[in-house]
Amino acid sequence: MSLIGNYLVKALELKASDIHFCEGEPVKARVDGYIQTLDENLPQMNALFDEIYDLCDESVRERSKVEFAKLHDVSISFPTPYKMRIRATLYRDERGLCVAMRLIPQNPPDPKAIGIPESIMDVCSRNRGLFIVTGATGSGKSTTLSCMINFINQNKRGRIITLEDPIEYIIPSDKCIVNHREIGRHIESFASGLKSTLREDPNVVVIGELRDLDSMRAAMQIAETGHLVLTTLHTRNTPATIDRLIGAFPPDDQPQIRMMLADNLIGVLAQTLIPRIGGGRAAAFEYLLNNDAIKNNIREAKIYQIDNVLQTGARQGMICMEDYIVHLVKYKVVDPNVALEFAPSRQKLMLKYKSLLGI
């Protein structure tokens, strides 16, 4: 068995989401959100690097070696014989070589199986607009996005173009044509890929992450020209996502950006993963739907009022994160004290516990 295969078998037995290798330290894995030891033996880092490179195709291998030699940090993805892909980040620290591996199932899960509410999947029926999935690293953003892509692919007829760094889930064409494009391998950058996308007859454009001003501007322009844009951003909650998106632009541009965002935003989904009672993790969601009240708050730069609309928007399909977690606690899916560790706002959740559960 290969070096990576040996670790993968152990990780799969534990249902780990990530494996971490650092020179001179035992191998660790993340299980249900927590780090634990996977193998007490010290990893052979040079051999591990060689095996990772060998699993990549030639163009990725050579590019990654050059990038790592220059920047000491590179992310790549590759298939395995274990019905999963791996996204590996190779880097250095004071101890030497390190690798962080994310284990990605071969196929996206069923949305119902991971608890994605129907109101969120309804976004897939839209033909135009901008939809943003947000949350911390490891909160399941890529999984949710892949579920949405797969749903569109199975239920609509059109063309889906994804821009990723690196490619994670590979979704074969079904009713749609699906083109996965990787930064550095098929396109130079998110910004350059987005410029060419409109010439390629897309219906849906998926941007792995809004990393810079150019990709943010392009995402809104593509949505404004009549396409559905799905993307992710690293923010703590839905109002903060809107604030960060607008705040990324120069002050002179922000009035126009507020108008564009108000007109083209479908909604923002924030999520986190909380350890389940009995093992595994449950997703908790916050969903902000861009209704008339939200549009006005965006146009008038009253982002601070968005949370009030969110708290009272359940009838329109909005979801408050704290209410969702309370639901999980009420039905004994997660422990209330554990949920506090993973909630975006511990204070707000404690107030909900007191008012809704009396604890």
Coordinates of C-alpha atoms in Angstrom, one line a residue:
M1 CA 0.0 0.0 0.0
S2 CA 1.2 3.5 -0.8
L3 CA 2.2 6.0 1.9
I4 CA -0.8 8.1 1.3
G5 CA -3.1 5.1 1.0
N6 CA -2.0 3.9 4.4
Y7 CA -3.0 7.2 6.0
L8 CA -6.2 7.4 4.0
V9 CA -7.4 4.0 5.2
K10 CA -7.0 5.1 8.8
A11 CA -8.6 8.4 8.2
L12 CA -11.6 6.9 6.5
E13 CA -12.1 4.5 9.4
L14 CA -12.3 7.6 11.7
K15 CA -14.5 9.5 9.2
A16 CA -11.9 12.3 9.3
S17 CA -12.3 15.4 7.2
D18 CA -8.6 16.4 7.1
I19 CA -5.1 14.9 7.7
H20 CA -2.1 17.0 8.8
F21 CA 1.5 16.2 8.4
C22 CA 4.4 18.2 9.9
E23 CA 8.0 17.2 9.9
G24 CA 9.1 15.7 13.2
E25 CA 5.5 15.3 14.6
P26 CA 3.0 12.5 14.6
V27 CA 0.3 12.6 11.9
K28 CA -2.9 14.3 13.0
A29 CA -6.5 14.1 11.7
R30 CA -9.5 16.3 12.2
V31 CA -12.5 14.2 13.3
D32 CA -15.9 15.9 14.0
G33 CA -14.1 19.2 14.1
Y34 CA -11.4 18.3 16.6
I35 CA -7.7 17.4 16.0
Q36 CA -6.5 14.0 17.2
T37 CA -3.5 11.7 16.5
L38 CA -3.9 9.5 13.5
D39 CA -0.4 7.8 13.5
E40 CA 2.2 8.1 16.2
N41 CA 5.0 7.4 13.7
L42 CA 6.8 10.5 12.3
P43 CA 5.9 11.0 8.6
Q44 CA 8.5 10.7 5.8
M45 CA 7.9 14.1 4.4
N46 CA 10.1 14.0 1.3
A47 CA 8.6 10.7 0.3
L48 CA 5.1 12.1 0.9
F49 CA 5.8 15.1 -1.3
D50 CA 7.1 12.9 -4.1
E51 CA 4.0 10.7 -3.9
I52 CA 1.7 13.7 -4.0
Y53 CA 3.5 15.1 -7.1
D54 CA 3.3 11.6 -8.7
L55 CA -0.5 11.5 -8.3
C56 CA -0.9 14.8 -10.2
D57 CA -0.8 15.0 -14.0
E58 CA 2.4 16.3 -15.5
S59 CA 1.4 19.9 -16.1
V60 CA 0.2 20.3 -12.5
R61 CA 3.3 18.5 -11.2
E62 CA 5.8 20.8 -12.9
R63 CA 3.8 24.0 -12.1
S64 CA 3.4 23.1 -8.5
K65 CA 7.1 22.3 -8.0
V66 CA 8.1 25.7 -9.5
E67 CA 5.5 27.5 -7.4
F68 CA 6.5 25.7 -4.2
A69 CA 10.2 26.4 -4.8
K70 CA 9.4 30.1 -5.2
L71 CA 6.6 30.7 -2.6
H72 CA 7.0 27.7 -0.2
D73 CA 3.3 27.2 -0.4
V74 CA 1.1 25.5 -3.1
S75 CA -2.4 23.9 -3.2
I76 CA -3.2 21.1 -5.6
S77 CA -5.9 18.4 -5.9
F78 CA -5.8 14.9 -7.3
P79 CA -7.9 11.7 -7.4
T80 CA -7.3 8.6 -5.3
P81 CA -8.3 4.9 -5.6
Y82 CA -10.6 5.4 -2.6
K83 CA -13.6 7.1 -4.2
M84 CA -12.4 10.5 -3.1
R85 CA -10.3 13.4 -4.2
I86 CA -7.7 15.2 -2.0
R87 CA -7.0 18.9 -1.9
A88 CA -3.5 19.1 -0.5
T89 CA -1.7 22.3 0.6
L90 CA 2.1 21.9 0.7
Y91 CA 3.9 24.4 2.8
R92 CA 6.9 25.0 5.1
D93 CA 7.1 26.1 8.8
E94 CA 10.0 26.3 11.3
R95 CA 10.1 22.5 11.5
G96 CA 10.4 21.9 7.8
L97 CA 7.9 20.5 5.3
C98 CA 4.2 20.2 6.0
V99 CA 1.0 19.1 4.2
A100 CA -2.6 19.8 5.0
M101 CA -5.0 17.3 3.2
R102 CA -8.7 17.9 2.8
L103 CA -10.6 14.6 2.0
I104 CA -13.3 15.3 -0.6
P105 CA -15.9 12.6 -1.5
Q106 CA -16.1 11.6 -5.1
N107 CA -19.7 12.8 -5.5
P108 CA -21.5 15.7 -3.8
P109 CA -23.9 14.5 -1.0
D110 CA -27.6 14.7 -1.4
P111 CA -28.7 18.2 -0.1
K112 CA -31.4 16.6 2.2
A113 CA -28.8 14.3 3.7
I114 CA -26.7 17.2 4.9
G115 CA -29.7 19.3 5.9
I116 CA -29.6 22.1 3.3
P117 CA -33.1 23.8 3.6
E118 CA -35.3 23.8 0.5
S119 CA -35.5 27.6 0.6
I120 CA -31.8 27.6 -0.2
M121 CA -32.0 25.0 -3.0
D122 CA -34.7 27.2 -4.5
V123 CA -31.9 29.5 -5.6
C124 CA -31.0 26.8 -8.2
S125 CA -34.2 27.6 -10.1
R126 CA -33.0 31.2 -10.7
N127 CA -31.7 32.2 -14.1
R128 CA -29.8 35.3 -13.0
G129 CA -28.3 37.0 -9.9
L130 CA -25.5 36.6 -7.3
F131 CA -25.6 34.1 -4.5
I132 CA -22.8 33.9 -1.9
V133 CA -22.0 31.1 0.5
T134 CA -19.9 32.2 3.5
G135 CA -18.4 30.7 6.6
A136 CA -15.1 29.9 8.2
T137 CA -12.5 27.5 6.7
G138 CA -13.8 24.0 6.9
S139 CA -17.5 25.0 7.4
G140 CA -18.7 23.1 4.3
K141 CA -18.9 26.0 1.8
S142 CA -17.5 23.9 -1.1
T143 CA -19.8 21.0 -0.3
T144 CA -22.9 23.2 -0.4
L145 CA -21.8 24.9 -3.6
S146 CA -21.2 21.5 -5.2
C147 CA -24.7 20.3 -4.1
M148 CA -26.2 23.3 -5.9
I149 CA -24.1 22.8 -9.0
N150 CA -25.1 19.1 -9.1
F151 CA -28.8 20.0 -8.6
I152 CA -28.7 22.4 -11.5
N153 CA -26.9 19.9 -13.6
Q154 CA -29.5 17.3 -13.0
N155 CA -32.6 19.5 -13.3
K156 CA -31.9 22.2 -15.8
R157 CA -30.5 22.5 -19.3
G158 CA -27.6 24.9 -19.8
R159 CA -23.9 25.5 -19.4
I160 CA -22.1 25.6 -16.1
I161 CA -18.5 27.0 -15.9
T162 CA -16.6 26.7 -12.6
L163 CA -13.4 28.6 -11.8
E164 CA -11.6 26.9 -8.9
D165 CA -8.3 26.9 -7.0
P166 CA -7.9 24.0 -7.0
I167 CA -10.7 21.9 -8.5
E168 CA -12.4 19.9 -5.7
Y169 CA -15.6 18.1 -6.7
I170 CA -15.6 17.0 -10.3
I171 CA -19.2 16.9 -11.5
P172 CA -19.7 15.1 -14.9
S173 CA -22.1 16.7 -17.4
D174 CA -25.7 15.5 -17.2
K175 CA -28.5 17.8 -18.5
C176 CA -26.0 20.6 -18.5
I177 CA -22.5 21.0 -19.9
V178 CA -20.2 21.3 -16.9
N179 CA -16.7 22.8 -17.5
H180 CA -14.3 22.8 -14.5
R181 CA -11.4 25.2 -14.9
E182 CA -8.5 25.5 -12.5
I183 CA -6.4 28.5 -11.7
G184 CA -2.8 28.1 -12.9
R185 CA -3.7 25.1 -14.9
H186 CA -6.5 26.2 -17.3
I187 CA -6.6 29.9 -16.6
E188 CA -4.1 32.4 -15.1
S189 CA -6.4 33.9 -12.3
F190 CA -10.0 34.2 -11.2
A191 CA -10.1 37.7 -12.7
S192 CA -8.7 36.7 -16.1
G193 CA -10.9 33.6 -16.2
L194 CA -14.0 35.7 -15.5
K195 CA -13.2 38.1 -18.3
S196 CA -13.2 35.3 -20.8
T197 CA -16.2 33.5 -19.3
L198 CA -18.9 35.7 -20.9
R199 CA -17.6 34.7 -24.4
E200 CA -18.1 31.0 -23.6
D201 CA -21.9 31.0 -23.5
P202 CA -22.5 30.3 -19.8
N203 CA -25.8 30.1 -18.0
V204 CA -24.2 29.5 -14.5
V205 CA -20.8 30.8 -13.4
V206 CA -19.3 29.3 -10.2
I207 CA -16.4 31.2 -8.6
G208 CA -14.5 29.2 -6.0
E209 CA -13.8 32.2 -3.9
L210 CA -14.0 36.0 -4.2
R211 CA -10.4 36.8 -3.4
D212 CA -9.8 40.2 -4.7
L213 CA -11.4 43.4 -6.0
D214 CA -11.3 42.3 -9.7
S215 CA -13.1 39.0 -9.1
M216 CA -15.7 40.8 -6.9
R217 CA -16.4 43.4 -9.6
A218 CA -16.5 40.7 -12.3
A219 CA -18.9 38.6 -10.3
M220 CA -21.4 41.4 -10.0
Q221 CA -21.0 42.4 -13.7
I222 CA -21.7 38.8 -14.8
A223 CA -24.8 38.6 -12.6
E224 CA -26.0 41.9 -13.9
T225 CA -25.7 40.7 -17.5
G226 CA -28.2 38.0 -16.9
H227 CA -26.3 35.0 -15.5
L228 CA -26.5 33.0 -12.3
V229 CA -23.3 33.5 -10.3
L230 CA -22.6 31.2 -7.3
T231 CA -19.5 31.9 -5.1
T232 CA -18.0 31.9 -1.6
L233 CA -16.5 34.4 0.7
H234 CA -14.8 34.1 4.1
T235 CA -16.9 36.1 6.5
R236 CA -18.6 35.3 9.9
N237 CA -22.2 36.0 9.0
T238 CA -24.6 37.3 6.3
P239 CA -24.6 41.1 7.1
A240 CA -20.8 41.0 7.4
T241 CA -20.6 39.5 3.9
I242 CA -22.4 42.4 2.4
D243 CA -20.4 44.9 4.4
R244 CA -17.1 43.3 3.3
L245 CA -18.1 43.1 -0.4
I246 CA -19.0 46.8 -0.5
G247 CA -16.1 47.8 1.7
A248 CA -13.6 46.1 -0.7
F249 CA -14.2 48.8 -3.3
P250 CA -12.8 52.4 -3.2
P251 CA -15.1 54.9 -1.5
D252 CA -15.9 56.7 -4.8
D253 CA -17.1 53.4 -6.3
Q254 CA -19.2 52.3 -3.4
P255 CA -22.5 54.1 -4.2
Q256 CA -22.6 52.4 -7.6
I257 CA -21.6 49.0 -6.1
R258 CA -24.4 49.3 -3.5
M259 CA -26.9 49.9 -6.4
M260 CA -25.5 46.9 -8.3
L261 CA -25.6 44.6 -5.3
A262 CA -29.1 45.7 -4.3
D263 CA -30.3 44.9 -7.8
N264 CA -28.5 41.6 -8.4
L265 CA -28.0 39.9 -5.1
I266 CA -30.2 36.8 -4.6
G267 CA -29.1 36.1 -1.1
V268 CA -26.3 35.1 1.3
L269 CA -25.9 31.8 3.1
A270 CA -23.7 31.5 6.1
Q271 CA -22.9 28.1 7.6
T272 CA -21.0 26.3 10.3
L273 CA -20.5 22.7 11.3
I274 CA -21.2 21.5 14.8
P275 CA -20.3 18.1 16.3
R276 CA -23.3 15.9 16.6
I277 CA -24.3 14.0 19.7
G278 CA -23.1 10.4 18.9
G279 CA -20.6 11.4 16.2
G280 CA -20.4 13.3 12.9
R281 CA -21.2 16.9 12.3
A282 CA -24.4 18.8 11.7
A283 CA -24.6 21.9 9.5
A284 CA -26.2 25.0 10.9
F285 CA -27.3 27.8 8.5
E286 CA -28.2 31.4 8.3
Y287 CA -30.0 32.6 5.1
L288 CA -30.4 36.2 4.1
L289 CA -32.8 36.7 1.2
N290 CA -32.6 39.9 -0.6
N291 CA -36.1 41.3 -0.2
D292 CA -37.2 44.9 -0.6
A293 CA -36.2 45.8 3.0
I294 CA -32.7 44.4 2.4
K295 CA -32.4 46.2 -1.0
N296 CA -33.2 49.5 0.7
N297 CA -30.7 48.9 3.5
I298 CA -28.0 48.1 0.9
R299 CA -28.8 51.2 -1.3
E300 CA -28.9 53.5 1.7
A301 CA -25.7 52.1 3.3
K302 CA -27.6 50.9 6.4
I303 CA -26.0 47.5 6.7
Y304 CA -26.3 47.7 10.5
Q305 CA -30.1 47.3 10.1
I306 CA -29.9 44.1 8.1
D307 CA -29.7 41.9 11.1
N308 CA -33.1 43.2 12.3
V309 CA -34.7 42.2 9.0
L310 CA -33.0 38.8 9.2
Q311 CA -34.4 38.2 12.7
T312 CA -38.0 38.8 11.5
G313 CA -37.8 37.3 8.0
A314 CA -38.8 33.7 8.7
R315 CA -42.1 34.0 6.8
Q316 CA -40.1 34.9 3.6
G317 CA -37.8 31.9 4.0
M318 CA -35.0 33.7 5.9
I319 CA -33.1 31.7 8.5
C320 CA -31.4 33.1 11.6
M321 CA -28.3 31.1 12.7
E322 CA -29.2 31.2 16.3
D323 CA -32.7 29.9 15.7
Y324 CA -31.3 27.1 13.5
I325 CA -28.9 26.1 16.3
V326 CA -31.7 26.2 18.9
H327 CA -33.7 23.8 16.6
L328 CA -30.7 21.4 16.5
V329 CA -30.4 21.6 20.3
K330 CA -34.1 21.1 20.9
Y331 CA -34.2 17.9 18.9
K332 CA -31.0 16.7 20.5
V333 CA -28.9 16.7 17.4
V334 CA -26.2 18.8 19.1
D335 CA -25.2 19.5 22.7
P336 CA -26.0 23.1 23.7
N337 CA -22.6 23.7 25.3
V338 CA -20.8 22.3 22.3
A339 CA -22.9 24.5 20.0
L340 CA -21.7 27.6 21.8
E341 CA -18.1 26.8 20.8
F342 CA -19.0 26.8 17.1
A343 CA -21.6 29.6 17.0
P344 CA -20.6 32.8 15.2
S345 CA -22.0 34.8 18.2
R346 CA -21.9 33.1 21.5
Q347 CA -23.7 35.9 23.3
K348 CA -26.6 35.9 20.8
L349 CA -27.0 32.2 21.0
M350 CA -27.1 32.3 24.9
L351 CA -29.9 34.8 24.7
K352 CA -31.8 32.5 22.3
Y353 CA -31.3 29.6 24.7
K354 CA -32.8 31.6 27.5
S355 CA -35.8 33.0 25.6
L356 CA -36.7 29.9 23.6
L357 CA -35.5 26.9 25.6
G358 CA -35.3 28.4 29.1
I359 CA -31.7 27.3 29.6

